[in-house]
Coordinates of C-alpha atoms (C1' of nucleotides) in Angstrom, one line a residue:
Chain A
X1 CA 0.0 0.0 0.0
X2 CA 2.1 2.9 -1.2
X3 CA 1.0 6.3 0.2
X4 CA 0.4 8.9 -2.4
X5 CA 3.3 11.2 -2.7
X6 CA 2.5 14.8 -1.6
X7 CA 3.6 16.4 -4.8
X8 CA 1.5 19.3 -6.0
X9 CA 3.0 22.7 -6.5
X10 CA 5.3 21.9 -3.6
X11 CA 8.3 24.0 -4.3
X12 CA 9.6 23.9 -0.8
X13 CA 10.4 20.4 0.3
X14 CA 7.7 20.0 2.9
X15 CA 8.6 21.3 6.2
X16 CA 5.6 23.4 5.1
X17 CA 3.3 20.7 3.8
X18 CA 0.7 23.3 4.7
X19 CA 1.6 25.1 1.5
X20 CA 0.4 22.3 -0.6
X21 CA -2.5 23.7 -2.5
X22 CA -1.9 27.0 -1.0
X23 CA 1.5 27.4 -2.5
X24 CA 1.5 30.2 -5.0
X25 CA 2.7 29.7 -8.6
X26 CA 4.4 33.1 -8.4
X27 CA 7.4 33.2 -6.1
X28 CA 7.2 34.6 -2.7
X29 CA 10.1 36.4 -1.0
X30 CA 12.1 34.4 1.5
X31 CA 10.5 36.4 4.3
X32 CA 7.0 35.6 3.1
X33 CA 7.9 31.9 2.7
X34 CA 9.1 32.0 6.2
X35 CA 5.9 33.4 7.6
X36 CA 4.0 30.8 5.6
X37 CA 6.1 28.1 7.2
X38 CA 5.2 29.4 10.6
X39 CA 1.6 29.2 9.9
X40 CA 1.2 25.6 10.4
X41 CA 3.2 24.1 13.2
X42 CA 0.8 21.3 14.0
X43 CA 0.7 18.0 12.1
X44 CA -1.8 15.3 13.0
X45 CA -2.1 11.7 12.1
X46 CA -5.4 9.8 11.5
X47 CA -6.2 6.1 11.0
X48 CA -8.8 4.8 8.6
X49 CA -12.3 5.9 9.6
X50 CA -11.1 8.5 12.1
X51 CA -12.9 11.8 11.9
X52 CA -10.8 14.9 11.0
X53 CA -13.9 16.9 12.0
X54 CA -17.6 16.4 12.4
X55 CA -20.6 18.3 11.4
X56 CA -21.4 20.8 14.2
X57 CA -17.8 21.1 15.4
X58 CA -16.5 24.6 15.9
X59 CA -14.4 25.9 13.0
X60 CA -10.9 27.1 13.8
X61 CA -8.7 25.8 11.0
X62 CA -8.5 24.6 7.5
X63 CA -6.5 21.5 6.9
X64 CA -3.9 20.7 4.2
X65 CA -3.8 17.0 3.5
X66 CA -0.2 15.9 3.6
X67 CA -0.7 12.2 2.9
X68 CA -3.7 9.9 2.6
X69 CA -7.2 10.7 1.6
X70 CA -10.6 11.7 3.1
X71 CA -14.2 11.7 2.3
X72 CA -16.6 14.5 3.2
X73 CA -20.2 13.7 3.8
X74 CA -23.4 15.3 4.9
X75 CA -25.7 13.3 7.0
X76 CA -29.4 14.2 6.8
X77 CA -31.4 13.7 9.9
X78 CA -33.6 11.1 8.2
X79 CA -30.6 8.9 7.5
X80 CA -29.9 10.0 4.0
X81 CA -26.2 10.5 3.4
X82 CA -24.4 12.3 0.7
X83 CA -20.7 12.0 0.1
X84 CA -19.8 15.5 -1.1
X85 CA -16.2 14.8 -2.1
X86 CA -13.0 12.7 -1.9
X87 CA -9.9 14.7 -1.0
X88 CA -6.4 13.6 -1.5
X89 CA -2.8 14.8 -0.6
X90 CA -2.2 18.4 -1.5
X91 CA -5.8 19.5 -1.1
X92 CA -7.3 21.8 1.4
X93 CA -10.3 20.7 3.4
X94 CA -12.8 22.5 5.6
X95 CA -13.8 25.5 3.4
X96 CA -17.5 24.9 4.0
X97 CA -17.1 25.8 7.7
X98 CA -16.0 29.4 7.1
X99 CA -19.6 30.4 6.3
X100 CA -21.0 29.8 9.8
X101 CA -17.9 29.0 12.0
X102 CA -19.4 25.6 12.4
X103 CA -18.4 22.6 10.3
X104 CA -21.2 21.7 7.9
X105 CA -20.1 18.1 7.1
X106 CA -18.0 15.2 8.4
X107 CA -14.5 14.5 7.2
X108 CA -13.5 10.9 7.5
X109 CA -10.1 9.3 6.8
X110 CA -10.3 6.6 4.1
X111 CA -6.8 5.4 5.1
X112 CA -3.9 6.5 7.2
X113 CA -3.5 10.2 6.8
X114 CA -1.4 13.1 7.9
X115 CA -2.7 16.6 7.8
X116 CA -1.3 20.0 8.6
X117 CA -3.6 22.4 10.6
X118 CA -3.9 25.9 9.2
X119 CA -5.4 28.2 11.8
X120 CA -7.8 30.3 9.9
X121 CA -7.3 33.5 11.8
X122 CA -3.6 33.4 11.0
X123 CA -4.2 32.5 7.4
X124 CA -6.5 35.5 7.1
X125 CA -4.0 37.8 8.8
X126 CA -1.2 36.6 6.5
X127 CA -3.3 36.9 3.4
X128 CA -3.8 40.6 4.3
X129 CA -0.1 41.0 4.3
X130 CA 0.7 38.9 1.2
X131 CA -1.6 39.8 -1.7
X132 CA -0.5 36.7 -3.7
X133 CA -1.5 34.5 -0.8
X134 CA -4.9 36.3 -0.6
X135 CA -5.5 35.8 -4.3
X136 CA -4.5 32.1 -4.0
X137 CA -6.9 31.5 -1.1
X138 CA -9.7 33.1 -3.2
X139 CA -8.8 30.8 -6.1
X140 CA -8.9 27.7 -3.9
X141 CA -12.4 28.6 -2.6
X142 CA -13.6 29.5 -6.1
X143 CA -12.2 26.2 -7.5
X144 CA -14.2 24.4 -4.9
X145 CA -17.4 26.2 -6.1
X146 CA -16.6 25.2 -9.7
X147 CA -15.9 21.7 -8.7
X148 CA -19.2 21.4 -6.9
X149 CA -21.1 22.9 -9.9
X150 CA -19.5 20.2 -12.1
X151 CA -20.9 17.6 -9.8
X152 CA -24.3 19.3 -10.0
X153 CA -24.1 18.8 -13.8
X154 CA -23.1 15.2 -13.3
X155 CA -25.9 14.5 -10.8
X156 CA -28.5 16.5 -12.7
X157 CA -28.0 15.3 -16.2
X158 CA -25.7 12.2 -16.6
X159 CA -26.5 8.5 -16.7
X160 CA -25.0 6.0 -14.4
X161 CA -22.2 4.9 -16.6
X162 CA -21.3 8.4 -17.6
X163 CA -21.1 9.3 -13.9
X164 CA -18.7 6.5 -13.2
X165 CA -16.6 7.4 -16.2
X166 CA -16.3 11.0 -15.0
X167 CA -15.4 9.7 -11.6
X168 CA -12.6 7.4 -12.9
X169 CA -11.3 10.1 -15.3
X170 CA -11.1 12.6 -12.5
X171 CA -9.2 10.2 -10.2
X172 CA -6.9 9.4 -13.1
X173 CA -6.1 13.1 -13.6
X174 CA -5.5 13.7 -9.9
X175 CA -3.2 10.7 -9.6
X176 CA -1.3 11.9 -12.6
X177 CA -1.0 15.4 -11.1
X178 CA 0.8 13.8 -8.2
X179 CA 3.2 11.8 -10.3
X180 CA 1.4 8.6 -9.9
X181 CA 0.1 6.3 -12.6
X182 CA -3.0 7.7 -14.3
X183 CA -4.0 4.2 -15.4
X184 CA -3.4 2.0 -12.4
X185 CA -4.5 2.8 -8.9
X186 CA -6.2 1.6 -5.8
X187 CA -9.6 2.9 -4.8
X188 CA -9.7 4.0 -1.3
X189 CA -13.5 4.1 -1.0
X190 CA -16.2 1.4 -1.1
X191 CA -18.9 0.9 -3.8
X192 CA -21.4 2.4 -1.4
X193 CA -19.3 5.5 -1.0
X194 CA -18.8 5.9 -4.7
X195 CA -22.5 5.4 -5.1
X196 CA -23.4 8.1 -2.6
X197 CA -21.0 10.5 -4.3
X198 CA -22.5 9.8 -7.7
X199 CA -26.1 9.6 -6.7
X200 CA -26.3 5.9 -7.4
X201 CA -26.9 2.7 -5.4
X202 CA -23.9 0.5 -4.8
X203 CA -25.3 -2.3 -7.0
X204 CA -25.5 0.2 -9.9
X205 CA -21.9 1.2 -9.4
X206 CA -20.8 -2.4 -9.3
X207 CA -22.8 -3.2 -12.5
X208 CA -21.2 -0.2 -14.3
X209 CA -17.7 -1.4 -13.3
X210 CA -18.5 -4.8 -14.6
X211 CA -19.9 -3.4 -17.8
X212 CA -16.8 -1.2 -18.4
X213 CA -14.7 -4.3 -17.9
X214 CA -16.7 -6.3 -20.4
X215 CA -16.2 -3.5 -22.8
X216 CA -12.5 -3.7 -22.2
X217 CA -12.3 -0.1 -21.0
X218 CA -11.0 -1.1 -17.6
X219 CA -9.8 -4.0 -15.5
X220 CA -11.3 -3.9 -12.1
X221 CA -10.8 -6.3 -9.3
X222 CA -12.7 -5.0 -6.2
X223 CA -10.5 -1.9 -5.4
X224 CA -7.8 -2.4 -7.9
X225 CA -8.4 -0.4 -11.1
X226 CA -6.5 -0.4 -14.3
X227 CA -7.8 1.9 -17.1
X228 CA -7.2 0.2 -20.4
X229 CA -8.7 2.8 -22.7
X230 CA -8.8 6.3 -21.5
X231 CA -10.1 7.6 -24.8
X232 CA -12.9 5.0 -24.7
X233 CA -13.9 6.1 -21.3
X234 CA -13.9 9.7 -22.4
X235 CA -16.1 8.7 -25.4
X236 CA -18.8 7.4 -23.0
X237 CA -19.5 11.0 -22.2
X238 CA -19.9 12.2 -25.8
X239 CA -22.5 9.6 -26.6
X240 CA -25.3 12.0 -26.1
X241 CA -27.5 9.0 -25.1
Chain B
X1 CA -32.8 21.7 5.9
X2 CA -31.0 20.9 2.7
X3 CA -30.7 24.4 1.4
X4 CA -29.4 26.7 4.1
X5 CA -31.2 29.9 4.4
X6 CA -29.2 32.7 3.0
X7 CA -28.7 35.6 5.3
X8 CA -29.0 39.1 3.9
X9 CA -27.8 42.2 5.6
X10 CA -29.5 45.0 3.8
X11 CA -29.0 47.7 6.3
X12 CA -27.9 50.5 4.3
X13 CA -30.6 51.9 2.1
X14 CA -28.8 51.3 -1.1
X15 CA -26.7 54.1 -2.4
X16 CA -24.4 51.3 -2.1
X17 CA -26.4 48.4 -3.3
X18 CA -23.1 46.8 -3.8
X19 CA -22.9 46.3 -0.1
X20 CA -25.9 44.1 -0.2
X21 CA -24.7 40.6 0.6
X22 CA -21.3 42.1 1.3
X23 CA -22.5 44.4 4.0
X24 CA -21.0 43.4 7.3
X25 CA -23.1 42.6 10.4
X26 CA -20.6 44.4 12.5
X27 CA -20.5 48.1 11.9
X28 CA -17.8 49.7 9.8
X29 CA -16.4 53.1 10.5
X30 CA -17.7 56.0 8.4
X31 CA -14.4 56.0 6.6
X32 CA -14.6 52.3 5.8
X33 CA -18.2 52.7 4.6
X34 CA -17.1 55.5 2.4
X35 CA -14.4 53.4 0.8
X36 CA -16.9 50.6 0.3
X37 CA -19.3 53.0 -1.4
X38 CA -16.6 54.1 -3.8
X39 CA -16.0 50.5 -4.7
X40 CA -18.9 50.3 -7.0
X41 CA -19.7 53.3 -9.1
X42 CA -21.1 51.4 -12.1
X43 CA -24.7 50.2 -12.2
X44 CA -26.0 48.4 -15.2
X45 CA -29.5 47.4 -16.3
X46 CA -30.5 44.2 -18.1
X47 CA -33.7 43.1 -19.8
X48 CA -35.1 39.6 -19.6
X49 CA -32.8 37.0 -21.3
X50 CA -29.8 39.4 -21.4
X51 CA -26.5 37.9 -20.4
X52 CA -24.7 39.4 -17.4
X53 CA -21.7 37.4 -18.5
X54 CA -21.0 34.3 -20.6
X55 CA -19.0 31.3 -20.0
X56 CA -15.5 32.0 -21.3
X57 CA -15.7 35.8 -20.6
X58 CA -12.7 37.3 -18.9
X59 CA -13.3 37.8 -15.2
X60 CA -13.0 41.3 -13.8
X61 CA -15.8 41.9 -11.4
X62 CA -18.3 40.3 -9.1
X63 CA -21.8 41.7 -9.3
X64 CA -24.2 42.5 -6.6
X65 CA -27.8 42.1 -7.8
X66 CA -29.7 45.3 -6.9
X67 CA -33.0 44.2 -8.3
X68 CA -34.4 41.4 -10.4
X69 CA -33.1 37.9 -10.7
X70 CA -30.8 35.8 -12.7
X71 CA -30.1 32.1 -13.5
X72 CA -26.6 30.7 -13.8
X73 CA -26.1 27.7 -16.1
X74 CA -23.4 25.5 -17.4
X75 CA -23.7 24.4 -21.0
X76 CA -22.0 21.1 -21.8
X77 CA -20.6 20.8 -25.3
X78 CA -22.9 17.9 -26.1
X79 CA -25.9 20.1 -25.5
X80 CA -26.6 19.1 -21.9
X81 CA -27.4 22.1 -19.8
X82 CA -27.5 22.5 -16.0
X83 CA -29.0 25.4 -14.2
X84 CA -26.7 25.8 -11.2
X85 CA -28.6 28.5 -9.4
X86 CA -31.2 31.2 -9.3
X87 CA -29.9 34.5 -7.8
X88 CA -32.0 37.3 -6.5
X89 CA -31.6 40.9 -5.2
X90 CA -29.0 41.2 -2.5
X91 CA -27.0 38.3 -3.7
X92 CA -23.5 38.2 -5.2
X93 CA -22.9 36.6 -8.5
X94 CA -19.7 35.6 -10.3
X95 CA -17.7 33.8 -7.6
X96 CA -17.0 30.8 -9.8
X97 CA -14.8 32.9 -12.1
X98 CA -12.2 33.8 -9.5
X99 CA -10.7 30.3 -9.9
X100 CA -9.4 30.8 -13.4
X101 CA -10.1 34.4 -14.2
X102 CA -12.6 33.1 -16.8
X103 CA -16.3 32.9 -16.2
X104 CA -17.2 29.2 -15.9
X105 CA -20.9 29.6 -16.5
X106 CA -23.5 31.9 -18.1
X107 CA -25.6 34.3 -16.1
X108 CA -28.9 35.2 -17.7
X109 CA -31.5 37.8 -16.5
X110 CA -34.9 36.2 -15.8
X111 CA -36.5 39.6 -15.7
X112 CA -35.5 43.3 -15.7
X113 CA -32.5 43.6 -13.5
X114 CA -30.1 46.2 -12.1
X115 CA -26.7 45.1 -10.9
X116 CA -23.7 46.9 -9.3
X117 CA -20.3 46.0 -10.6
X118 CA -17.7 45.2 -8.0
X119 CA -14.2 45.3 -9.6
X120 CA -12.5 42.3 -7.9
X121 CA -9.1 43.9 -7.7
X122 CA -10.5 46.8 -5.7
X123 CA -12.5 44.4 -3.6
X124 CA -9.4 42.4 -2.7
X125 CA -7.4 45.6 -2.0
X126 CA -10.1 46.9 0.3
X127 CA -10.5 43.6 2.1
X128 CA -6.8 43.7 2.9
X129 CA -7.5 47.0 4.6
X130 CA -10.7 46.0 6.3
X131 CA -10.5 42.7 8.1
X132 CA -14.3 42.6 8.6
X133 CA -14.8 42.9 4.9
X134 CA -12.2 40.2 4.3
X135 CA -14.0 37.8 6.6
X136 CA -17.3 38.7 5.1
X137 CA -16.1 37.9 1.6
X138 CA -14.8 34.6 2.8
X139 CA -18.1 33.8 4.4
X140 CA -19.9 34.6 1.1
X141 CA -17.7 32.2 -0.8
X142 CA -18.0 29.5 1.8
X143 CA -21.8 30.0 1.9
X144 CA -21.8 29.3 -1.8
X145 CA -19.9 26.1 -1.2
X146 CA -22.4 25.0 1.4
X147 CA -25.3 25.9 -0.8
X148 CA -23.9 23.8 -3.7
X149 CA -23.3 20.9 -1.4
X150 CA -26.9 21.1 -0.3
X151 CA -27.9 20.8 -3.9
X152 CA -25.7 17.8 -4.3
X153 CA -27.6 16.2 -1.5
X154 CA -30.9 17.1 -3.2
X155 CA -29.7 15.8 -6.6
X156 CA -28.1 12.7 -5.2
X157 CA -30.7 11.4 -2.9
X158 CA -34.1 13.0 -3.1
X159 CA -37.1 12.0 -5.1
X160 CA -38.8 14.3 -7.5
X161 CA -41.5 15.7 -5.2
X162 CA -39.0 16.2 -2.4
X163 CA -36.8 18.2 -4.7
X164 CA -39.6 20.5 -5.7
X165 CA -40.6 20.9 -2.0
X166 CA -37.1 21.9 -1.1
X167 CA -37.1 24.3 -4.0
X168 CA -40.4 26.0 -3.0
X169 CA -39.4 26.2 0.7
X170 CA -36.1 27.8 -0.3
X171 CA -37.8 30.4 -2.4
X172 CA -40.2 31.0 0.4
X173 CA -37.4 31.7 2.9
X174 CA -35.6 33.9 0.5
X175 CA -38.7 36.0 -0.3
X176 CA -39.4 36.3 3.4
X177 CA -35.8 37.5 4.1
X178 CA -36.5 40.3 1.7
X179 CA -39.7 41.3 3.4
X180 CA -41.9 39.7 0.7
X181 CA -44.6 37.2 1.3
X182 CA -43.3 33.7 2.0
X183 CA -46.5 32.2 0.8
X184 CA -47.4 34.0 -2.4
X185 CA -45.0 34.8 -5.1
X186 CA -44.4 34.7 -8.8
X187 CA -41.9 32.3 -10.3
X188 CA -39.5 34.0 -12.6
X189 CA -38.3 30.8 -14.3
X190 CA -39.9 28.2 -16.5
X191 CA -40.7 24.6 -15.7
X192 CA -37.8 23.6 -17.9
X193 CA -35.4 25.8 -15.9
X194 CA -36.7 24.5 -12.6
X195 CA -36.3 21.0 -14.0
X196 CA -32.8 21.6 -15.1
X197 CA -31.9 23.0 -11.7
X198 CA -33.5 20.0 -9.9
X199 CA -32.3 17.3 -12.2
X200 CA -35.8 16.6 -13.5
X201 CA -37.6 16.9 -16.8
X202 CA -40.1 19.7 -17.2
X203 CA -43.1 17.3 -17.4
X204 CA -42.0 15.8 -14.0
X205 CA -41.9 19.3 -12.5
X206 CA -45.3 20.0 -13.9
X207 CA -46.7 16.8 -12.5
X208 CA -45.2 17.4 -9.1
X209 CA -46.8 20.9 -9.0
X210 CA -50.2 19.4 -9.9
X211 CA -49.8 16.7 -7.3
X212 CA -49.0 19.3 -4.6
X213 CA -52.1 21.2 -5.7
X214 CA -54.3 18.1 -5.5
X215 CA -52.9 17.5 -2.0
X216 CA -53.9 21.1 -1.1
X217 CA -50.3 22.0 -0.2
X218 CA -50.2 24.7 -2.8
X219 CA -52.2 26.6 -5.3
X220 CA -50.3 27.0 -8.6
X221 CA -51.4 28.6 -11.8
X222 CA -48.5 28.6 -14.2
X223 CA -46.1 31.0 -12.5
X224 CA -48.2 32.2 -9.7
X225 CA -47.6 30.1 -6.5
X226 CA -49.4 30.2 -3.2
X227 CA -48.2 27.9 -0.5
X228 CA -51.2 26.7 1.6
X229 CA -49.4 24.4 4.0
X230 CA -45.8 25.2 4.7
X231 CA -45.6 22.5 7.3
X232 CA -47.1 20.0 4.9
X233 CA -44.4 20.8 2.3
X234 CA -41.8 20.4 5.0
X235 CA -43.3 17.0 5.9
X236 CA -42.7 15.8 2.3
X237 CA -39.0 15.7 3.2
X238 CA -39.3 13.7 6.3
X239 CA -41.2 10.8 4.7
X240 CA -38.1 8.7 4.3
X241 CA -39.7 7.1 1.3
Chain C
dC1 C1' -9.1 -20.3 9.6
dG2 C1' -13.4 -18.3 10.0
dA3 C1' -16.8 -14.3 10.7
dG4 C1' -18.4 -10.2 9.1
dA5 C1' -18.1 -7.0 5.6
dT6 C1' -18.0 -6.0 0.8
dT7 C1' -18.9 -7.0 -3.8
dT8 C1' -21.2 -9.2 -7.7
dT9 C1' -25.0 -10.9 -10.1
dG10 C1' -29.9 -12.0 -11.1
dA11 C1' -34.9 -11.1 -11.3
dA12 C1' -38.7 -8.2 -10.5
dT13 C1' -40.4 -3.6 -9.8
dT14 C1' -41.0 1.3 -10.3
dG15 C1' -40.2 6.4 -10.6
dG16 C1' -39.3 9.3 -13.8
dG17 C1' -38.4 9.8 -18.7
dT18 C1' -40.2 9.9 -23.5
dC19 C1' -43.4 10.9 -26.8
dA20 C1' -47.6 12.9 -28.1
dA21 C1' -51.6 15.8 -28.0
dG22 C1' -54.3 19.3 -26.3
dT23 C1' -54.6 23.7 -23.5
dT24 C1' -53.3 28.0 -21.8
dA25 C1' -50.3 32.0 -21.7
dT26 C1' -47.5 35.7 -23.7
dG27 C1' -46.0 39.0 -26.8
dT28 C1' -46.0 41.3 -31.3
dG29 C1' -47.7 43.8 -35.1
dG30 C1' -51.5 45.8 -37.1
Chain D
dC1 C1' -56.6 46.9 -28.0
dC2 C1' -57.3 42.8 -30.5
dA3 C1' -55.9 38.7 -33.4
dC4 C1' -52.8 35.6 -34.1
dA5 C1' -48.5 33.1 -33.7
dT6 C1' -45.5 31.1 -30.7
dA7 C1' -43.9 29.6 -26.5
dA8 C1' -45.0 27.5 -22.1
dC9 C1' -47.6 24.3 -19.6
dT10 C1' -50.5 20.2 -18.5
dT11 C1' -51.9 15.6 -19.0
dG12 C1' -52.0 10.8 -20.6
dA13 C1' -49.9 6.4 -22.2
dC14 C1' -46.1 3.8 -22.6
dC15 C1' -41.2 2.6 -21.7
dC16 C1' -36.8 2.0 -19.6
dA17 C1' -32.8 2.9 -16.5
dA18 C1' -31.9 2.4 -12.1
dT19 C1' -33.6 0.6 -7.7
dT20 C1' -35.0 -3.0 -4.8
dC21 C1' -34.8 -7.4 -3.0
dA22 C1' -32.3 -11.6 -2.8
dA23 C1' -28.6 -14.8 -2.8
dA24 C1' -24.1 -16.2 -3.7
dA25 C1' -19.2 -15.1 -4.1
dT26 C1' -15.2 -12.9 -2.5
dC27 C1' -12.5 -10.2 0.4
dT28 C1' -10.4 -8.6 4.8
dC29 C1' -8.6 -9.1 9.0
dG30 C1' -8.5 -10.6 13.8

DNA sequence: CGAGATTTTGAATTGGGTCAAGTTATGTGG
DNA sequence: CCACATAACTTGACCCAATTCAAAATCTCG
């Protein structure tokens, strides 16, 4: 079980893993880098199924995922649950809580994880001092909005197999961005969790996997996935039913 | 409560309509208020079906809706479309574009509208000077994330009538927050647009309206809606199928 | 090794989609 | 202001993709 390497705009080695997604493309001065390094002194480890935070918790910090991956989910009182995202190394988690100072969802570790805590007060203070950081924080939040709207499109107007194809292609891209294989990877989440994320039942997810395999688009054995035909998966989406 | 109630702070009359959603709960100094007023000098009017911006446009400004309402939509190349939101007076529109400096969706006027333009550079500069403004901007962005995740829950795990009930209750709340009747209002969007937003076909939306009417939960005549039984609509959601 | 969890597969069911026809609004030009 | 054309909405009948229910296979981990 190789842990995903935390490579994502990391131009400083990683004393400041906190910088992960936050790290600016444009270079900061040494002094600015230093301040950014000081931002997150606390690193925490989590085992599979540990909660990073729970819905209702007081918000104090964002978290930069140093290694491992999480799911975020909303639990509706009537038992309905919706997985709202899967986050991996180099991504920032907790943005939903800024709105009310209370976390709006649960974040659960899907495997062993290490995260850096980014106290939000300090992050705001620093981003007043460093305009590039401010802009970057805004971009991260906006990116999350765009991502969510993409999922609305998926949930609102795609068929089961299209949804799974989008899901696999997205994972593929994200692994590639971390220097991992875009065509061979381990799923860290169950069929049930994938289904919840994609608005499908777990049986439907399983059937779609099986169908892709029979079409020779992928090889899948439980949580081991090999993409055989990226273009073919892509083509699933263009078949306007 | 799938869709969180938006909170509007319309305390200044509206020489600075720009402040609408941006206006801070905590009071700003006179000097700060003045700077905020200067932020938006440009007001623009739109007729029904005019575009406020289009997907692909260069991003320069956010917009505060002074009056009227808009829809935002993503158009997928294969013709699929998804309405991602309906925005009304006092709300800020355009947050998705910060991520790439390119607008990621279309914003279309649903009726006659007036908007205030908020140049984003200036807004960022000002929010470095005024921490309360900075925090408020962050809250607005985070609120949008939470809203979108609520819609993911709706699209991912609710049945047609539940979705429409959520939609009507959300409109009701938002009208109430503006001092309008929470039980009698005009829809500004077509069945097709509601359907796109809710991940349903227009016929399904129409049937759900008719069914609510036959259950005496609402009166509906095309775009005129009267809610007869708010609690009853709410109860639709708790019936865990 | 064995128990519980997860995944796969099959068969039957159904909620919402599709297609079609009729009705009611809306807006434009005369 | 009216007549007419067009767009929007409603309703019915039929259909199908995904869900539900069920059972067997496989995996995971103590």
